[in-house]
Amino acid sequence: KQWYQRRVAITAGIDGSNRARFLKVADQLLSGRICIASMSQGASKACLAIALRYSATRLTVGPSGKSDFPILGYQLQQRALMPLLAKTYIYDIALKSIQSMYAKYSLPGRDVYTVSHREIVMMCCAIKAITGWHINEAATISRERCGGQGYLAANRFGPAIAGSHSSMTAEGDNSVLMQKVATEYLADLSTKLRKSTPIALAGLMFNAHAPGLYHRGGKAGSGRDISYIRNILRIREQLLFLELAKKIKDCDRKERFALWAEQEQDLVQHAARAYSEKLISDLCYEKIYERADVELQPILKKLYNLYLITVLQDDIGYFISNNFITRKGAKALKKDFNELVAEIAPHSLNLANGFGITEEMLSAPIARDWVTFNSYDNAGEMKEFEDRVR
């Protein structure tokens, strides 16, 4: 009762409607979403560091016919882990940018360059959802790629897999957060359309009905053409939201609920995901191509490029069916993907070390000295191992 009275007293001091008061209280969830995204990223980094270290030291049959070849040298292992490594770096760069913008927005006397409240809400919801889904994938695949060793509690994949489920539901179910992104985006789009000039509206309508050939500039599509990929990601986001806006344009409240909750949820999720992926792409492009250390740019550009290719591959049906990429271009993505994976793999251990996770924090024997751990009857316990490697 005391808590309720205190909350009522606080919200009563907020000027505006009941909705304004609700939004003010709901804003407190934004910092939580950023914290969960940070937690998810920390777990993804640990899982990949463990899997990559083990993969580099676990020897199996090589060209000589002997067990002298690390499993990290196999394309199977590289194709599973390198995209996850790329996503982890790219999501981290985007998350740091969003953290910075949220911090500036939250401080009193923020400057005029700070993004709007609506954009802050959309970004916090998007990055929490994307990183939450990512840790689920990163933990599961990393465990799988470590074989039987991944089952051991001492190697720490279990807590990461279990924790990933909180990343997908705490502070808002991820798919529900995608609905929030879509709602805020449509509200912003409605405002922009009302303020647009006739020429601007005509241009928007032209883009909505222009053929895919026009949008891709006559290109077949290439995984190595960064400007081309960024452009079709921008067009995808715009067209999906225009399609959604058109469907709900003349609906009353009851019709809108039916359409949103019962008929077009696939389109809602697709549009919000398109916004999220384009947001991450834009934030990272700025940091990598315009602000990154010159010595780090080459490898960061490869990671960014691999991330973009995975985005295309994950939604290849949409891009082909809308003629944003030709079938020939889609086939070429596989070659570009494999080349980038092979180029990144030799740097993967250094990239994992770049996460800054100490030996003690990693803890997992397969990420440290698993030969020593298996040299005695350890019963799956860590105490004696810690004494031996200390």
mmCIF file of C-alpha atoms in Angstrom:
data_model
loop_
_atom_site.group_PDB
_atom_site.id
_atom_site.type_symbol
_atom_site.label_atom_id
_atom_site.label_comp_id
_atom_site.label_asym_id
_atom_site.label_seq_id
_atom_site.Cartn_x
_atom_site.Cartn_y
_atom_site.Cartn_z
ATOM 1 C CA LYS A 1 0.000 0.000 0.000
ATOM 2 C CA GLN A 2 2.826 2.385 0.880
ATOM 3 C CA TRP A 3 4.547 1.574 -2.437
ATOM 4 C CA TYR A 4 1.309 2.241 -4.340
ATOM 5 C CA GLN A 5 0.735 5.560 -2.550
ATOM 6 C CA ARG A 6 4.312 6.620 -3.282
ATOM 7 C CA ARG A 7 3.965 5.709 -6.981
ATOM 8 C CA VAL A 8 0.659 7.608 -7.206
ATOM 9 C CA ALA A 9 2.289 10.639 -5.588
ATOM 10 C CA ILE A 10 5.154 10.520 -8.079
ATOM 11 C CA THR A 11 2.998 10.088 -11.186
ATOM 12 C CA ALA A 12 0.508 12.692 -10.008
ATOM 13 C CA GLY A 13 3.265 15.273 -10.352
ATOM 14 C CA ILE A 14 3.695 14.512 -14.042
ATOM 15 C CA ASP A 15 1.967 17.002 -16.291
ATOM 16 C CA GLY A 16 -0.257 15.704 -19.059
ATOM 17 C CA SER A 17 -2.741 12.932 -19.723
ATOM 18 C CA ASN A 18 -2.930 9.495 -18.178
ATOM 19 C CA ARG A 19 -1.048 8.193 -21.208
ATOM 20 C CA ALA A 20 1.734 10.729 -20.607
ATOM 21 C CA ARG A 21 2.010 9.510 -17.026
ATOM 22 C CA PHE A 22 2.046 5.901 -18.157
ATOM 23 C CA LEU A 23 4.800 6.599 -20.696
ATOM 24 C CA LYS A 24 6.859 8.412 -18.081
ATOM 25 C CA VAL A 25 6.753 5.385 -15.808
ATOM 26 C CA ALA A 26 7.316 3.004 -18.744
ATOM 27 C CA ASP A 27 10.480 4.934 -19.656
ATOM 28 C CA GLN A 28 12.089 3.379 -16.603
ATOM 29 C CA LEU A 29 12.083 0.095 -18.530
ATOM 30 C CA LEU A 30 14.387 1.535 -21.199
ATOM 31 C CA SER A 31 17.456 1.436 -18.985
ATOM 32 C CA GLY A 32 16.549 -2.139 -18.070
ATOM 33 C CA ARG A 33 16.401 -3.105 -21.721
ATOM 34 C CA ILE A 34 19.834 -1.624 -22.314
ATOM 35 C CA CYS A 35 21.147 -3.510 -19.279
ATOM 36 C CA ILE A 36 19.711 -6.794 -20.544
ATOM 37 C CA ALA A 37 21.216 -6.165 -23.984
ATOM 38 C CA SER A 38 24.579 -5.617 -22.287
ATOM 39 C CA MET A 39 24.122 -8.820 -20.272
ATOM 40 C CA SER A 40 23.244 -10.729 -23.448
ATOM 41 C CA GLN A 41 26.332 -9.412 -25.182
ATOM 42 C CA GLY A 42 28.547 -10.405 -22.264
ATOM 43 C CA ALA A 43 27.213 -13.959 -22.400
ATOM 44 C CA SER A 44 27.602 -14.130 -26.204
ATOM 45 C CA LYS A 45 31.217 -13.012 -25.914
ATOM 46 C CA ALA A 46 31.968 -15.629 -23.260
ATOM 47 C CA CYS A 47 30.340 -18.447 -25.262
ATOM 48 C CA LEU A 48 32.242 -17.567 -28.418
ATOM 49 C CA ALA A 49 35.540 -17.104 -26.600
ATOM 50 C CA ILE A 50 35.155 -20.562 -25.053
ATOM 51 C CA ALA A 51 34.126 -22.210 -28.330
ATOM 52 C CA LEU A 52 36.893 -20.550 -30.359
ATOM 53 C CA ARG A 53 39.630 -21.352 -27.859
ATOM 54 C CA TYR A 54 38.569 -24.966 -27.706
ATOM 55 C CA SER A 55 38.286 -25.180 -31.495
ATOM 56 C CA ALA A 56 41.831 -23.882 -31.876
ATOM 57 C CA THR A 57 43.311 -26.506 -29.530
ATOM 58 C CA ARG A 58 41.100 -29.556 -30.174
ATOM 59 C CA LEU A 59 43.019 -31.566 -32.781
ATOM 60 C CA THR A 60 41.469 -34.021 -35.208
ATOM 61 C CA VAL A 61 42.387 -35.767 -38.429
ATOM 62 C CA GLY A 62 44.192 -33.513 -40.909
ATOM 63 C CA PRO A 63 45.855 -33.887 -44.325
ATOM 64 C CA SER A 64 48.605 -36.046 -42.789
ATOM 65 C CA GLY A 65 46.082 -38.614 -41.631
ATOM 66 C CA LYS A 66 47.021 -37.936 -38.025
ATOM 67 C CA SER A 67 45.201 -36.002 -35.310
ATOM 68 C CA ASP A 68 47.226 -32.839 -35.816
ATOM 69 C CA PHE A 69 44.647 -30.485 -37.347
ATOM 70 C CA PRO A 70 42.545 -28.067 -35.209
ATOM 71 C CA ILE A 71 38.813 -28.273 -35.776
ATOM 72 C CA LEU A 72 38.825 -24.493 -36.190
ATOM 73 C CA GLY A 73 40.500 -25.165 -39.554
ATOM 74 C CA TYR A 74 37.419 -26.974 -40.824
ATOM 75 C CA GLN A 75 34.985 -24.924 -42.892
ATOM 76 C CA LEU A 76 32.131 -26.543 -40.973
ATOM 77 C CA GLN A 77 33.376 -25.000 -37.730
ATOM 78 C CA GLN A 78 34.206 -21.676 -39.334
ATOM 79 C CA ARG A 79 30.820 -21.292 -41.040
ATOM 80 C CA ALA A 80 29.091 -21.913 -37.720
ATOM 81 C CA LEU A 81 31.185 -19.593 -35.536
ATOM 82 C CA MET A 82 32.421 -16.726 -37.726
ATOM 83 C CA PRO A 83 28.955 -15.256 -38.454
ATOM 84 C CA LEU A 84 28.217 -15.325 -34.713
ATOM 85 C CA LEU A 85 31.537 -13.614 -34.017
ATOM 86 C CA ALA A 86 30.752 -10.947 -36.626
ATOM 87 C CA LYS A 87 27.266 -10.345 -35.224
ATOM 88 C CA THR A 88 28.620 -10.088 -31.676
ATOM 89 C CA TYR A 89 31.063 -7.363 -32.678
ATOM 90 C CA ILE A 90 28.512 -5.513 -34.806
ATOM 91 C CA TYR A 91 25.788 -5.654 -32.151
ATOM 92 C CA ASP A 92 28.278 -4.430 -29.559
ATOM 93 C CA ILE A 93 29.216 -1.392 -31.643
ATOM 94 C CA ALA A 94 25.531 -0.571 -32.162
ATOM 95 C CA LEU A 95 24.747 -1.116 -28.477
ATOM 96 C CA LYS A 96 27.512 1.261 -27.389
ATOM 97 C CA SER A 97 26.091 3.939 -29.696
ATOM 98 C CA ILE A 98 22.591 3.461 -28.311
ATOM 99 C CA GLN A 99 23.890 3.538 -24.737
ATOM 100 C CA SER A 100 25.582 6.839 -25.464
ATOM 101 C CA MET A 101 22.450 8.350 -27.029
ATOM 102 C CA TYR A 102 20.284 7.142 -24.160
ATOM 103 C CA ALA A 103 22.705 8.616 -21.608
ATOM 104 C CA LYS A 104 22.647 11.989 -23.371
ATOM 105 C CA TYR A 105 18.872 11.895 -23.601
ATOM 106 C CA SER A 106 18.512 11.074 -19.906
ATOM 107 C CA LEU A 107 20.757 13.872 -18.680
ATOM 108 C CA PRO A 108 19.214 17.266 -17.821
ATOM 109 C CA GLY A 109 20.049 20.024 -20.287
ATOM 110 C CA ARG A 110 20.650 17.653 -23.188
ATOM 111 C CA ASP A 111 21.895 19.286 -26.377
ATOM 112 C CA VAL A 112 19.899 19.834 -29.560
ATOM 113 C CA TYR A 113 21.598 16.950 -31.366
ATOM 114 C CA THR A 114 20.033 14.313 -29.153
ATOM 115 C CA VAL A 115 17.554 12.024 -30.900
ATOM 116 C CA SER A 116 13.854 12.182 -30.091
ATOM 117 C CA HIS A 117 12.110 10.279 -27.307
ATOM 118 C CA ARG A 118 10.355 8.078 -29.862
ATOM 119 C CA GLU A 119 13.663 7.163 -31.499
ATOM 120 C CA ILE A 120 15.189 6.324 -28.107
ATOM 121 C CA VAL A 121 12.269 3.993 -27.345
ATOM 122 C CA MET A 122 12.559 2.272 -30.727
ATOM 123 C CA MET A 123 16.318 1.826 -30.461
ATOM 124 C CA CYS A 124 16.214 0.434 -26.910
ATOM 125 C CA CYS A 125 13.477 -2.035 -27.829
ATOM 126 C CA ALA A 126 15.255 -3.093 -31.024
ATOM 127 C CA ILE A 127 18.710 -3.693 -29.566
ATOM 128 C CA LYS A 128 17.340 -5.588 -26.557
ATOM 129 C CA ALA A 129 15.370 -7.929 -28.825
ATOM 130 C CA ILE A 130 18.142 -8.479 -31.372
ATOM 131 C CA THR A 131 20.852 -9.182 -28.784
ATOM 132 C CA GLY A 132 18.444 -11.376 -26.804
ATOM 133 C CA TRP A 133 17.764 -13.582 -29.805
ATOM 134 C CA HIS A 134 21.467 -13.567 -30.605
ATOM 135 C CA ILE A 135 22.635 -14.988 -27.258
ATOM 136 C CA ASN A 136 20.141 -17.842 -27.669
ATOM 137 C CA GLU A 137 21.701 -18.678 -31.033
ATOM 138 C CA ALA A 138 25.293 -18.044 -29.932
ATOM 139 C CA ALA A 139 25.041 -20.198 -26.787
ATOM 140 C CA THR A 140 23.293 -23.088 -28.540
ATOM 141 C CA ILE A 141 25.589 -23.225 -31.567
ATOM 142 C CA SER A 142 28.754 -22.715 -29.505
ATOM 143 C CA ARG A 143 27.755 -25.630 -27.289
ATOM 144 C CA GLU A 144 27.028 -27.806 -30.297
ATOM 145 C CA ARG A 145 30.374 -26.965 -31.922
ATOM 146 C CA CYS A 146 32.202 -28.087 -28.769
ATOM 147 C CA GLY A 147 30.688 -31.543 -28.941
ATOM 148 C CA GLY A 148 30.506 -33.613 -25.767
ATOM 149 C CA GLN A 149 32.699 -31.151 -23.875
ATOM 150 C CA GLY A 150 29.932 -28.596 -24.253
ATOM 151 C CA TYR A 151 27.657 -30.676 -22.034
ATOM 152 C CA LEU A 152 29.878 -30.359 -18.965
ATOM 153 C CA ALA A 153 28.571 -27.838 -16.439
ATOM 154 C CA ALA A 154 32.171 -26.749 -15.851
ATOM 155 C CA ASN A 155 32.358 -25.440 -19.422
ATOM 156 C CA ARG A 156 29.547 -22.982 -18.721
ATOM 157 C CA PHE A 157 27.281 -23.282 -21.741
ATOM 158 C CA GLY A 158 24.384 -24.483 -19.591
ATOM 159 C CA PRO A 159 23.929 -21.205 -17.670
ATOM 160 C CA ALA A 160 24.291 -19.244 -20.926
ATOM 161 C CA ILE A 161 21.569 -21.268 -22.654
ATOM 162 C CA ALA A 162 19.262 -20.983 -19.642
ATOM 163 C CA GLY A 163 20.022 -17.279 -19.250
ATOM 164 C CA SER A 164 19.287 -16.620 -22.905
ATOM 165 C CA HIS A 165 15.619 -17.260 -22.196
ATOM 166 C CA SER A 166 15.515 -14.369 -19.768
ATOM 167 C CA SER A 167 17.130 -12.255 -22.496
ATOM 168 C CA MET A 168 14.205 -13.130 -24.728
ATOM 169 C CA THR A 169 11.445 -12.320 -22.229
ATOM 170 C CA ALA A 170 12.632 -10.104 -19.343
ATOM 171 C CA GLU A 171 11.781 -6.376 -19.600
ATOM 172 C CA GLY A 172 9.469 -7.237 -22.470
ATOM 173 C CA ASP A 173 9.049 -10.309 -24.664
ATOM 174 C CA ASN A 174 11.241 -9.723 -27.720
ATOM 175 C CA SER A 175 8.449 -10.233 -30.240
ATOM 176 C CA VAL A 176 6.219 -7.873 -28.253
ATOM 177 C CA LEU A 177 9.030 -5.317 -28.300
ATOM 178 C CA MET A 178 9.055 -5.650 -32.082
ATOM 179 C CA GLN A 179 5.389 -4.641 -31.994
ATOM 180 C CA LYS A 180 6.355 -1.596 -29.928
ATOM 181 C CA VAL A 181 8.974 -0.698 -32.524
ATOM 182 C CA ALA A 182 6.385 -0.974 -35.283
ATOM 183 C CA THR A 183 3.829 1.107 -33.361
ATOM 184 C CA GLU A 184 6.288 3.928 -32.707
ATOM 185 C CA TYR A 185 7.595 3.825 -36.267
ATOM 186 C CA LEU A 186 4.095 4.128 -37.725
ATOM 187 C CA ALA A 187 3.282 7.043 -35.408
ATOM 188 C CA ASP A 188 6.463 8.791 -36.533
ATOM 189 C CA LEU A 189 5.702 7.996 -40.178
ATOM 190 C CA SER A 190 2.195 9.452 -39.822
ATOM 191 C CA THR A 191 3.626 12.692 -38.435
ATOM 192 C CA LYS A 192 6.187 12.931 -41.238
ATOM 193 C CA LEU A 193 3.558 12.296 -43.929
ATOM 194 C CA ARG A 194 1.319 15.062 -42.593
ATOM 195 C CA LYS A 195 4.226 17.504 -42.755
ATOM 196 C CA SER A 196 5.520 16.383 -46.150
ATOM 197 C CA THR A 197 5.315 18.549 -49.250
ATOM 198 C CA PRO A 198 3.394 17.252 -52.303
ATOM 199 C CA ILE A 199 6.699 16.633 -54.073
ATOM 200 C CA ALA A 200 8.045 14.601 -51.160
ATOM 201 C CA LEU A 201 4.834 12.546 -51.014
ATOM 202 C CA ALA A 202 5.009 11.915 -54.747
ATOM 203 C CA GLY A 203 8.580 10.666 -54.353
ATOM 204 C CA LEU A 204 7.539 8.362 -51.528
ATOM 205 C CA MET A 205 4.686 6.911 -53.565
ATOM 206 C CA PHE A 206 6.992 6.423 -56.536
ATOM 207 C CA ASN A 207 9.431 4.459 -54.368
ATOM 208 C CA ALA A 208 6.575 2.333 -53.060
ATOM 209 C CA HIS A 209 5.564 1.264 -56.569
ATOM 210 C CA ALA A 210 8.911 1.359 -58.401
ATOM 211 C CA PRO A 211 10.206 -2.010 -59.639
ATOM 212 C CA GLY A 212 13.017 -3.766 -57.830
ATOM 213 C CA LEU A 213 15.277 -3.229 -60.839
ATOM 214 C CA TYR A 214 15.080 0.513 -60.197
ATOM 215 C CA HIS A 215 15.871 0.182 -56.485
ATOM 216 C CA ARG A 216 18.932 -1.993 -57.077
ATOM 217 C CA GLY A 217 20.188 0.348 -59.781
ATOM 218 C CA GLY A 218 20.334 -2.396 -62.373
ATOM 219 C CA LYS A 219 22.836 -4.378 -60.297
ATOM 220 C CA ALA A 220 22.479 -8.152 -59.989
ATOM 221 C CA GLY A 221 23.464 -7.905 -56.340
ATOM 222 C CA SER A 222 26.780 -8.507 -54.647
ATOM 223 C CA GLY A 223 27.673 -9.422 -51.091
ATOM 224 C CA ARG A 224 30.775 -7.253 -51.373
ATOM 225 C CA ASP A 225 28.957 -4.100 -52.516
ATOM 226 C CA ILE A 226 28.331 -2.309 -49.217
ATOM 227 C CA SER A 227 26.493 0.687 -50.689
ATOM 228 C CA TYR A 228 24.156 -1.626 -52.632
ATOM 229 C CA ILE A 229 23.296 -3.687 -49.521
ATOM 230 C CA ARG A 230 22.740 -0.599 -47.362
ATOM 231 C CA ASN A 231 20.429 0.813 -50.010
ATOM 232 C CA ILE A 232 18.208 -2.255 -50.319
ATOM 233 C CA LEU A 233 18.036 -2.533 -46.512
ATOM 234 C CA ARG A 234 16.775 1.066 -46.463
ATOM 235 C CA ILE A 235 14.223 0.371 -49.197
ATOM 236 C CA ARG A 236 13.049 -2.840 -47.500
ATOM 237 C CA GLU A 237 12.351 -0.986 -44.244
ATOM 238 C CA GLN A 238 10.512 1.804 -46.029
ATOM 239 C CA LEU A 239 8.356 -0.456 -48.209
ATOM 240 C CA LEU A 240 7.356 -2.824 -45.418
ATOM 241 C CA PHE A 241 6.176 0.024 -43.215
ATOM 242 C CA LEU A 242 4.344 1.718 -46.093
ATOM 243 C CA GLU A 243 2.572 -1.576 -46.760
ATOM 244 C CA LEU A 244 1.618 -1.865 -43.091
ATOM 245 C CA ALA A 245 0.485 1.765 -42.938
ATOM 246 C CA LYS A 246 -1.682 1.296 -46.027
ATOM 247 C CA LYS A 247 -3.424 -1.711 -44.472
ATOM 248 C CA ILE A 248 -4.387 0.098 -41.252
ATOM 249 C CA LYS A 249 -4.962 3.546 -42.763
ATOM 250 C CA ASP A 250 -8.776 3.545 -42.792
ATOM 251 C CA CYS A 251 -9.398 1.091 -39.944
ATOM 252 C CA ASP A 252 -11.392 1.970 -36.871
ATOM 253 C CA ARG A 253 -10.132 0.806 -33.468
ATOM 254 C CA LYS A 254 -11.796 -2.617 -33.628
ATOM 255 C CA GLU A 255 -10.676 -3.260 -37.204
ATOM 256 C CA ARG A 256 -7.159 -2.133 -36.406
ATOM 257 C CA PHE A 257 -6.948 -4.524 -33.469
ATOM 258 C CA ALA A 258 -8.130 -7.429 -35.612
ATOM 259 C CA LEU A 259 -5.673 -6.598 -38.374
ATOM 260 C CA TRP A 260 -2.732 -6.011 -36.016
ATOM 261 C CA ALA A 261 -3.261 -8.883 -33.577
ATOM 262 C CA GLU A 262 -4.989 -11.511 -35.699
ATOM 263 C CA GLN A 263 -4.128 -11.021 -39.369
ATOM 264 C CA GLU A 264 -0.875 -9.158 -40.101
ATOM 265 C CA GLN A 265 1.506 -10.089 -37.298
ATOM 266 C CA ASP A 266 4.005 -11.533 -39.758
ATOM 267 C CA LEU A 267 4.190 -8.161 -41.534
ATOM 268 C CA VAL A 268 4.481 -6.301 -38.205
ATOM 269 C CA GLN A 269 7.398 -8.483 -37.090
ATOM 270 C CA HIS A 270 9.051 -8.337 -40.509
ATOM 271 C CA ALA A 271 8.886 -4.540 -40.689
ATOM 272 C CA ALA A 272 10.214 -4.079 -37.150
ATOM 273 C CA ARG A 273 13.055 -6.511 -37.830
ATOM 274 C CA ALA A 274 13.899 -4.614 -41.019
ATOM 275 C CA TYR A 275 14.084 -1.380 -39.026
ATOM 276 C CA SER A 276 16.288 -3.020 -36.383
ATOM 277 C CA GLU A 277 18.748 -4.488 -38.881
ATOM 278 C CA LYS A 278 18.979 -1.256 -40.838
ATOM 279 C CA LEU A 279 19.489 0.706 -37.590
ATOM 280 C CA ILE A 280 22.354 -1.563 -36.545
ATOM 281 C CA SER A 281 23.863 -1.330 -40.025
ATOM 282 C CA ASP A 282 23.757 2.484 -40.044
ATOM 283 C CA LEU A 283 25.203 2.881 -36.544
ATOM 284 C CA CYS A 284 28.058 0.505 -37.314
ATOM 285 C CA TYR A 285 28.816 1.995 -40.712
ATOM 286 C CA GLU A 286 29.368 5.379 -39.101
ATOM 287 C CA LYS A 287 31.607 3.991 -36.349
ATOM 288 C CA ILE A 288 33.655 1.691 -38.602
ATOM 289 C CA TYR A 289 34.033 3.724 -41.788
ATOM 290 C CA GLU A 290 34.205 7.207 -40.287
ATOM 291 C CA ARG A 291 35.582 6.891 -36.748
ATOM 292 C CA ALA A 292 37.449 3.592 -36.272
ATOM 293 C CA ASP A 293 41.199 3.411 -35.848
ATOM 294 C CA VAL A 294 42.840 2.996 -39.260
ATOM 295 C CA GLU A 295 44.645 -0.168 -38.129
ATOM 296 C CA LEU A 296 41.393 -1.771 -37.006
ATOM 297 C CA GLN A 297 39.292 -0.791 -40.010
ATOM 298 C CA PRO A 298 40.244 -3.733 -42.303
ATOM 299 C CA ILE A 299 39.065 -6.479 -39.940
ATOM 300 C CA LEU A 300 36.072 -4.456 -38.715
ATOM 301 C CA LYS A 301 34.987 -3.905 -42.326
ATOM 302 C CA LYS A 302 35.126 -7.659 -42.922
ATOM 303 C CA LEU A 303 33.006 -8.316 -39.829
ATOM 304 C CA TYR A 304 30.514 -5.668 -40.943
ATOM 305 C CA ASN A 305 30.389 -7.108 -44.463
ATOM 306 C CA LEU A 306 29.778 -10.623 -43.136
ATOM 307 C CA TYR A 307 26.983 -9.300 -40.921
ATOM 308 C CA LEU A 308 25.319 -7.640 -43.923
ATOM 309 C CA ILE A 309 25.486 -10.849 -45.943
ATOM 310 C CA THR A 310 23.834 -12.810 -43.124
ATOM 311 C CA VAL A 311 21.033 -10.230 -43.065
ATOM 312 C CA LEU A 312 20.479 -10.744 -46.794
ATOM 313 C CA GLN A 313 20.594 -14.528 -46.455
ATOM 314 C CA ASP A 314 18.123 -14.560 -43.566
ATOM 315 C CA ASP A 315 15.524 -12.717 -45.674
ATOM 316 C CA ILE A 316 16.570 -13.876 -49.124
ATOM 317 C CA GLY A 317 13.011 -14.837 -50.081
ATOM 318 C CA TYR A 318 11.842 -11.230 -49.701
ATOM 319 C CA PHE A 319 14.779 -9.763 -51.601
ATOM 320 C CA ILE A 320 14.423 -12.183 -54.523
ATOM 321 C CA SER A 321 10.617 -11.999 -54.742
ATOM 322 C CA ASN A 322 10.783 -8.197 -54.847
ATOM 323 C CA ASN A 323 13.628 -8.269 -57.375
ATOM 324 C CA PHE A 324 16.037 -6.443 -55.068
ATOM 325 C CA ILE A 325 18.559 -9.139 -55.878
ATOM 326 C CA THR A 326 18.628 -11.491 -58.850
ATOM 327 C CA ARG A 327 18.861 -15.271 -58.563
ATOM 328 C CA LYS A 328 22.376 -14.995 -59.929
ATOM 329 C CA GLY A 329 23.230 -12.428 -57.265
ATOM 330 C CA ALA A 330 21.702 -14.614 -54.551
ATOM 331 C CA LYS A 331 23.854 -17.550 -55.626
ATOM 332 C CA ALA A 332 26.932 -15.315 -55.516
ATOM 333 C CA LEU A 333 26.221 -14.531 -51.847
ATOM 334 C CA LYS A 334 27.338 -18.042 -50.891
ATOM 335 C CA LYS A 335 30.743 -17.472 -52.464
ATOM 336 C CA ASP A 336 31.112 -14.051 -50.820
ATOM 337 C CA PHE A 337 30.029 -15.541 -47.478
ATOM 338 C CA ASN A 338 32.545 -18.383 -47.636
ATOM 339 C CA GLU A 339 35.364 -16.056 -48.652
ATOM 340 C CA LEU A 340 34.720 -13.678 -45.772
ATOM 341 C CA VAL A 341 34.457 -16.540 -43.292
ATOM 342 C CA ALA A 342 37.844 -17.860 -44.465
ATOM 343 C CA GLU A 343 39.379 -14.373 -44.239
ATOM 344 C CA ILE A 344 38.100 -13.754 -40.699
ATOM 345 C CA ALA A 345 38.877 -17.214 -39.257
ATOM 346 C CA PRO A 346 42.674 -16.686 -38.873
ATOM 347 C CA HIS A 347 41.932 -13.597 -36.751
ATOM 348 C CA SER A 348 39.186 -15.183 -34.677
ATOM 349 C CA LEU A 349 41.280 -15.898 -31.565
ATOM 350 C CA ASN A 350 42.599 -12.345 -31.479
ATOM 351 C CA LEU A 351 39.046 -11.093 -31.944
ATOM 352 C CA ALA A 352 37.881 -13.290 -29.063
ATOM 353 C CA ASN A 353 40.710 -11.962 -26.901
ATOM 354 C CA GLY A 354 39.520 -8.491 -27.854
ATOM 355 C CA PHE A 355 36.432 -9.112 -25.735
ATOM 356 C CA GLY A 356 38.675 -8.536 -22.726
ATOM 357 C CA ILE A 357 37.462 -11.545 -20.718
ATOM 358 C CA THR A 358 40.081 -12.676 -18.197
ATOM 359 C CA GLU A 359 41.109 -16.302 -17.670
ATOM 360 C CA GLU A 360 39.385 -16.386 -14.292
ATOM 361 C CA MET A 361 36.170 -14.973 -15.741
ATOM 362 C CA LEU A 362 36.142 -17.511 -18.572
ATOM 363 C CA SER A 363 36.687 -20.302 -16.053
ATOM 364 C CA ALA A 364 35.737 -23.067 -18.532
ATOM 365 C CA PRO A 365 38.470 -25.747 -18.748
ATOM 366 C CA ILE A 366 38.074 -26.112 -22.528
ATOM 367 C CA ALA A 367 38.881 -22.409 -22.880
ATOM 368 C CA ARG A 368 42.022 -22.760 -20.766
ATOM 369 C CA ASP A 369 43.872 -26.079 -20.315
ATOM 370 C CA TRP A 370 41.452 -28.906 -20.953
ATOM 371 C CA VAL A 371 44.282 -31.437 -21.295
ATOM 372 C CA THR A 372 45.243 -30.842 -17.668
ATOM 373 C CA PHE A 373 41.599 -30.943 -16.616
ATOM 374 C CA ASN A 374 41.204 -34.393 -18.184
ATOM 375 C CA SER A 375 44.524 -35.751 -16.874
ATOM 376 C CA TYR A 376 43.021 -36.765 -13.512
ATOM 377 C CA ASP A 377 39.698 -37.914 -12.111
ATOM 378 C CA ASN A 378 38.095 -34.469 -11.840
ATOM 379 C CA ALA A 379 34.506 -35.677 -11.274
ATOM 380 C CA GLY A 380 33.430 -32.588 -13.185
ATOM 381 C CA GLU A 381 34.598 -30.333 -10.363
ATOM 382 C CA MET A 382 36.741 -27.209 -10.760
ATOM 383 C CA LYS A 383 38.533 -26.767 -7.414
ATOM 384 C CA GLU A 384 41.561 -28.957 -8.081
ATOM 385 C CA PHE A 385 41.805 -27.651 -11.643
ATOM 386 C CA GLU A 386 41.912 -24.059 -10.430
ATOM 387 C CA ASP A 387 44.706 -24.989 -8.041
ATOM 388 C CA ARG A 388 46.682 -26.669 -10.824
ATOM 389 C CA VAL A 389 46.422 -23.871 -13.400
ATOM 390 C CA ARG A 390 46.769 -20.986 -10.934
#
